[in-house]
Amino acid sequence: MPRSRPSLPTLPFVALALWALLAASYPVAGQARPPAGAGDASLVPVAALAEVGSATVQALRPFTVDDALRVRTVAIADATDDARWIAATVSTARSRMDTDHFRFGDPTYIGPSLTELMVVDAETGESRTLFDGRPVNVQGLSWSPGGDRLAFRRYADGMVLLEVWERTTGRVQTVRLRPARELAWGGPLAWLPDGSGVVVGIRAEGWAREARAAYVAMEFGPVVVQDASEPFLAWDAVRNRASLMELAVVSLTEGSLRVVAPEAGYQDVRVAPDGSHITYTVATPQKTSYQRGSGTEFAYYRQGLEEGAEPVEILEKGERRLRPVFSPDGASFVYADRGNVFLKGLDADSARNLTEEHRTPLSETDSTRRSFSLERWHPAGNGLLLRAQDGYYTLEEDGAPELVWPFPGETRKEWAEGPRLSIAQWTEDGRYLYAGRSAREKWERGLVRFDLERKQEEVLVLDSDLYRSWTVAEDGSRIVYRRSDGDRPDEIWVAGNDFNSPRAVTDMNPWLSEVALSQSRLVSYLDVDGKELYGVLHLPPGYQEGTPLPLVAEIYEQFFDNGYHFGAQILAAQGWMVLRPSVNLEMGFPGEGWTKGVTTAINSLMDKGMVDGRRLGVHGTSYGGYATNLLITQTDRFAAAINISGKVNIISFLGDSEKITTRNYNAAEESQDRIGATLWEQPHKYLAHSAVLFADRIETPLLLLTGRGDWNVPDTNTREMYYALRRLGKEVVWVNYMQAGHGAGRAGTEEDFRDHWQRIVEWYDNHFQRALEKEEGG
C-alpha cells in the first residue's frame, strides 16, 4: 500500500501593512486605476513600503496547491474592429489535465484544452458566459464582419463542430454540414465579407481511417521497418498527415458545403475584401531535413470562389517561407525578404523591390546596410509602415522611405538598447500609431501613441504593471488590454482613446484578496564575465528587508518580466525566496552559463543580507532540468536540486525523442542546446554537456521528476542519471508519473499535480533542515 503523505507544509504568515497597501493599490473591477506614470513601484524598497504603519492589518492565509488549481486565467481570443465586443477564454491549471500523452503523433487525436468561453461588452463592462459557464474545447474564435456573431470550432463527443454564437439572442447554433464532413481541428475559419458563410478546412474522405492506421502501424507494429532511402523519417510521414485538409465554403444558414480546393497543407487562408477569391499558402514537405528552413516547399495561390475556378500562382514557389501581407482592397501584397520589402499586384508578372536602392549605410561610421522589415499597410492602402535598425519608416509606392519615428540614440548599440516597441494599431485616419512599449533595464511598461502629423510621441501609460494583448479600435476610440500588478493573474481592462477612464471589466479571482501573495522584484547582477544580467525575485509574504531566508532558484535561459506564477507562489508561501535568474549562453559552451550566472545572482542577494547561503535549492523544467543537472556537476553549494523532465545525456537524446524526429539534432547543432556542431565534428562538446558522464562529481541530493508519456524528453533519458547516481552511492530519488507527459506531475492528472508539488516542497524542506542540523552538529 502507498504510504500516507503529510499535508503540504505551510507557514502561518500574517499579512503586514505591506500587503494591505498592495491590495489597496490594485483595484478590482469597477475601481479607478492610479494615474499613469505615478511611479515605478518595482524599484521601491520593501522597507520603505513597510513604513506605512497606519494601514489596516489583515490576516491573510498562505497560497496553496488548491489555490494553484483554482486560479482562473483570462485571455483575449478575438475582438471586433471597434474593440467593443471581446471574445475571451478562461483557463485553469486543470484545463489540459488527463491528456493522453501516449497518443502524441496520432493525427486523429485531439487532446483536452478546456476553457470557459465568455463575451465581454467593453462599453458597459457586462459579460456573458457561453455553455452556462461549462468548460469546453474550442478554437478558431472569429467575429463576423459586423460583429454580431462569433464563429468557432468545438470538439465534443468525438466530433469537431462548427458553431456560431448570435449576440442578439445569446444562443449557440451548431451548423450541420451538408453533406456531412469532418472539420479539420486547427484549420482555417475565415468569414465571407457579407457574413453569409465561412471558409473552413475539412478532412478528405477516408483521411481519419488512413491517418489512424498509419499511427497504429508505427506505434504498435507488430513489425516496424525504417529505411534511410525513404524521403521521410517514418514518424514525420505519419505526423505530416495532420496538416492535410480540403478548403470549403460553408453557408451558415443552410449548412451547405462546397469544396473549393483539394487536399493539401494550407496556411494563411484569407478571404478577399470583395469575397471573389481566397489566397493561401500551401506547405508541402519534400523530405525529412536536418537543417532549419529546408525540406518543405512553399507555394502561394489565389483561388476564385466561383464554380470550377482553378488556383493561380501569385509567387514563385520555393523552400524560403515568405509571408504576403495584402492591401486593404486585396489587389496587391507586400512581403519582406532578406532586409528588403517587395510589392506585387495579384495580376502582375513579378514583384518590385521597394527598398533596395534605399538600403544605405546606417551612418558615416557604420557601414552596415539599413535592413527593412514590414510592419503593416496604411489603412487606406496607399503606403506602408516599415521598421529598420534606427526606427519606423513610412513608404509610399513611388517614394523613398521616410524616417518618421526614430529610436533614441545615434548608434546601432544605442538603438538596440532602447525600449522595445510593438505596433498595435495604425488608426484608420492614418494619423496615429499605437505601440506597446517596455524598457530593457527596468519594469517600465505600457502604451505609447505616435502622432505622424506632428512627429511626436505621447505616453498614454507607462509604469511597473504588466500589460499584454493590446487591442486598439480601428478608429482609436477604445483600447482593450490585459493588466496585472506583476504578481496577480491578468484581468481584462478597457480605456478610452487617450487612456482616459481605464477600468477592469473582469474580476476572475476575487477570493485572492484573502490570500497572501509573493511580491516580485527585478534584480540585476554581473555574471563571472562581467555581463549585466537580470532576474525576477519573488519575496515571500511579509518579508522584512535584510532578513536572510532560504532561496530556491528556478533556472532556464532568460527571465525579465514578472507575472502570475503559481509555482513561485507555492514556494514563496513556505517562507522561501524564489529567484528566476537569467544566464548568458554562449554557442559551443552553453554549460558554463549557469555556473557563471546563477551563482553570481545568488551571491549578489547574499551580499545584501537577503539569503541564507546554507539553504539553497535549484530546479528547472525541460531545458531548465538539463541545466540543473549540469550545474550541480560544477558546484556543491546547493542543499538540494530537482531535475523536472530534463535530459542528462545529450548524445543518447539525439535519437531518444523519435516522434519529434530531427528536433533534437537541430537543437544541438543550431538552436537551443547550442553545441554548434554535429556529434561527429565535435564529439568532445557533446561529452562535456552530458551531465551523466560527470555524475561522480555530484554531491547535491537530487530529485528526478519525469512523465512516462513524455514524447519531448523521454523518461528513459533522465533515468540514466538515476542509475548512475545509485551505482555511485549518491542520494537520488526518481519519481515517474506513469500517466503524465512533459513537465512530470504538472502534465498529468490532478492527483499527479498535487503529488508533484508536495514532493518538491518536502524535498527542499527536508534538505534545508538537514543543512542546518549538519552545521549545528559541526
CSV table of N, CA and C in Angstrom, one decimal, residues 629 643 646-656 690-696 698 702 704 706 713-728 732 734:
chain,number,residue,atom,x,y,z
A,629,ASN,N,21.0,19.8,-13.8
A,629,ASN,CA,21.9,18.6,-13.7
A,629,ASN,C,23.3,19.0,-14.1
A,643,ASN,N,15.5,18.0,-10.9
A,643,ASN,CA,15.5,18.0,-12.4
A,643,ASN,C,14.1,17.5,-12.8
A,646,GLY,N,14.1,16.9,-17.6
A,646,GLY,CA,15.3,17.4,-18.3
A,646,GLY,C,16.3,16.2,-18.7
A,647,LYS,N,16.9,16.4,-19.8
A,647,LYS,CA,17.8,15.3,-20.3
A,647,LYS,C,19.1,15.4,-19.5
A,648,VAL,N,19.8,14.3,-19.5
A,648,VAL,CA,21.1,14.2,-18.8
A,648,VAL,C,22.2,13.7,-19.7
A,649,ASN,N,21.8,13.2,-20.8
A,649,ASN,CA,22.7,12.7,-21.8
A,649,ASN,C,22.4,13.2,-23.2
A,650,ILE,N,23.1,14.2,-23.6
A,650,ILE,CA,22.8,14.8,-24.9
A,650,ILE,C,23.1,14.0,-26.1
A,651,ILE,N,23.9,13.0,-25.9
A,651,ILE,CA,24.2,12.1,-27.0
A,651,ILE,C,23.1,11.1,-27.3
A,652,SER,N,22.7,10.4,-26.3
A,652,SER,CA,21.5,9.5,-26.5
A,652,SER,C,20.2,10.3,-26.8
A,653,PHE,N,20.2,11.5,-26.3
A,653,PHE,CA,19.0,12.3,-26.5
A,653,PHE,C,18.8,12.6,-28.0
A,654,LEU,N,19.8,12.6,-28.8
A,654,LEU,CA,19.7,12.8,-30.3
A,654,LEU,C,18.6,12.0,-30.9
A,655,GLY,N,18.6,10.7,-30.5
A,655,GLY,CA,17.6,9.8,-31.1
A,655,GLY,C,16.5,9.3,-30.1
A,656,ASP,N,16.5,9.9,-28.9
A,656,ASP,CA,15.5,9.4,-27.9
A,656,ASP,C,14.1,9.8,-28.3
A,690,SER,N,27.0,16.4,-21.3
A,690,SER,CA,26.2,15.3,-20.8
A,690,SER,C,26.5,15.1,-19.3
A,691,ALA,N,25.5,15.5,-18.5
A,691,ALA,CA,25.8,15.5,-17.0
A,691,ALA,C,26.0,14.1,-16.5
A,692,VAL,N,25.4,13.1,-17.1
A,692,VAL,CA,25.6,11.8,-16.6
A,692,VAL,C,27.0,11.3,-16.6
A,693,LEU,N,27.8,11.8,-17.5
A,693,LEU,CA,29.2,11.5,-17.6
A,693,LEU,C,30.0,12.0,-16.4
A,694,PHE,N,29.4,13.0,-15.7
A,694,PHE,CA,30.1,13.6,-14.6
A,694,PHE,C,29.3,13.4,-13.3
A,695,ALA,N,28.5,12.3,-13.3
A,695,ALA,CA,27.7,12.0,-12.1
A,695,ALA,C,28.6,11.8,-10.8
A,696,ASP,N,29.8,11.4,-11.0
A,696,ASP,CA,30.7,11.1,-9.8
A,696,ASP,C,31.0,12.4,-9.1
A,698,ILE,N,28.8,14.8,-8.5
A,698,ILE,CA,27.6,15.4,-7.9
A,698,ILE,C,27.6,15.0,-6.4
A,702,LEU,N,19.6,14.8,-5.2
A,702,LEU,CA,18.9,15.1,-6.5
A,702,LEU,C,17.6,14.4,-6.5
A,704,LEU,N,14.6,13.5,-9.2
A,704,LEU,CA,14.3,13.5,-10.6
A,704,LEU,C,12.8,13.2,-10.8
A,706,THR,N,9.7,12.8,-13.7
A,706,THR,CA,9.5,12.6,-15.1
A,706,THR,C,8.1,12.2,-15.4
A,713,VAL,N,11.1,14.9,-23.8
A,713,VAL,CA,12.3,14.4,-23.2
A,713,VAL,C,11.9,13.1,-22.5
A,714,PRO,N,12.1,11.9,-23.2
A,714,PRO,CA,11.6,10.7,-22.6
A,714,PRO,C,12.2,10.4,-21.2
A,715,ASP,N,11.4,9.8,-20.4
A,715,ASP,CA,11.8,9.4,-19.0
A,715,ASP,C,13.1,8.5,-19.0
A,716,THR,N,13.3,7.8,-20.1
A,716,THR,CA,14.4,6.9,-20.2
A,716,THR,C,15.7,7.7,-20.2
A,717,ASN,N,15.7,8.9,-20.7
A,717,ASN,CA,17.0,9.7,-20.7
A,717,ASN,C,17.3,10.1,-19.3
A,718,THR,N,16.3,10.7,-18.6
A,718,THR,CA,16.5,11.1,-17.2
A,718,THR,C,16.9,9.9,-16.4
A,719,ARG,N,16.3,8.8,-16.7
A,719,ARG,CA,16.6,7.6,-15.9
A,719,ARG,C,18.1,7.2,-15.8
A,720,GLU,N,18.8,7.6,-16.9
A,720,GLU,CA,20.2,7.3,-16.9
A,720,GLU,C,20.9,7.9,-15.7
A,721,MET,N,20.5,9.1,-15.2
A,721,MET,CA,21.1,9.8,-14.1
A,721,MET,C,20.7,9.0,-12.8
A,722,TYR,N,19.5,8.5,-12.7
A,722,TYR,CA,19.2,7.7,-11.5
A,722,TYR,C,20.1,6.5,-11.4
A,723,TYR,N,20.2,5.8,-12.4
A,723,TYR,CA,21.0,4.6,-12.4
A,723,TYR,C,22.5,4.9,-12.1
A,724,ALA,N,23.0,6.0,-12.7
A,724,ALA,CA,24.4,6.4,-12.4
A,724,ALA,C,24.6,6.8,-11.0
A,725,LEU,N,23.8,7.6,-10.4
A,725,LEU,CA,23.9,8.1,-9.1
A,725,LEU,C,23.7,6.9,-8.1
A,726,ARG,N,22.8,6.1,-8.3
A,726,ARG,CA,22.6,4.9,-7.5
A,726,ARG,C,23.9,4.0,-7.4
A,727,ARG,N,24.4,3.8,-8.6
A,727,ARG,CA,25.6,3.0,-8.7
A,727,ARG,C,26.8,3.6,-7.9
A,728,LEU,N,26.8,5.0,-7.9
A,728,LEU,CA,27.9,5.7,-7.2
A,728,LEU,C,27.6,5.9,-5.8
A,732,VAL,N,19.7,10.1,-4.4
A,732,VAL,CA,18.9,10.4,-5.6
A,732,VAL,C,17.6,9.7,-5.4
A,734,TRP,N,14.0,9.0,-7.9
A,734,TRP,CA,13.4,9.2,-9.2
A,734,TRP,C,11.9,8.9,-9.1
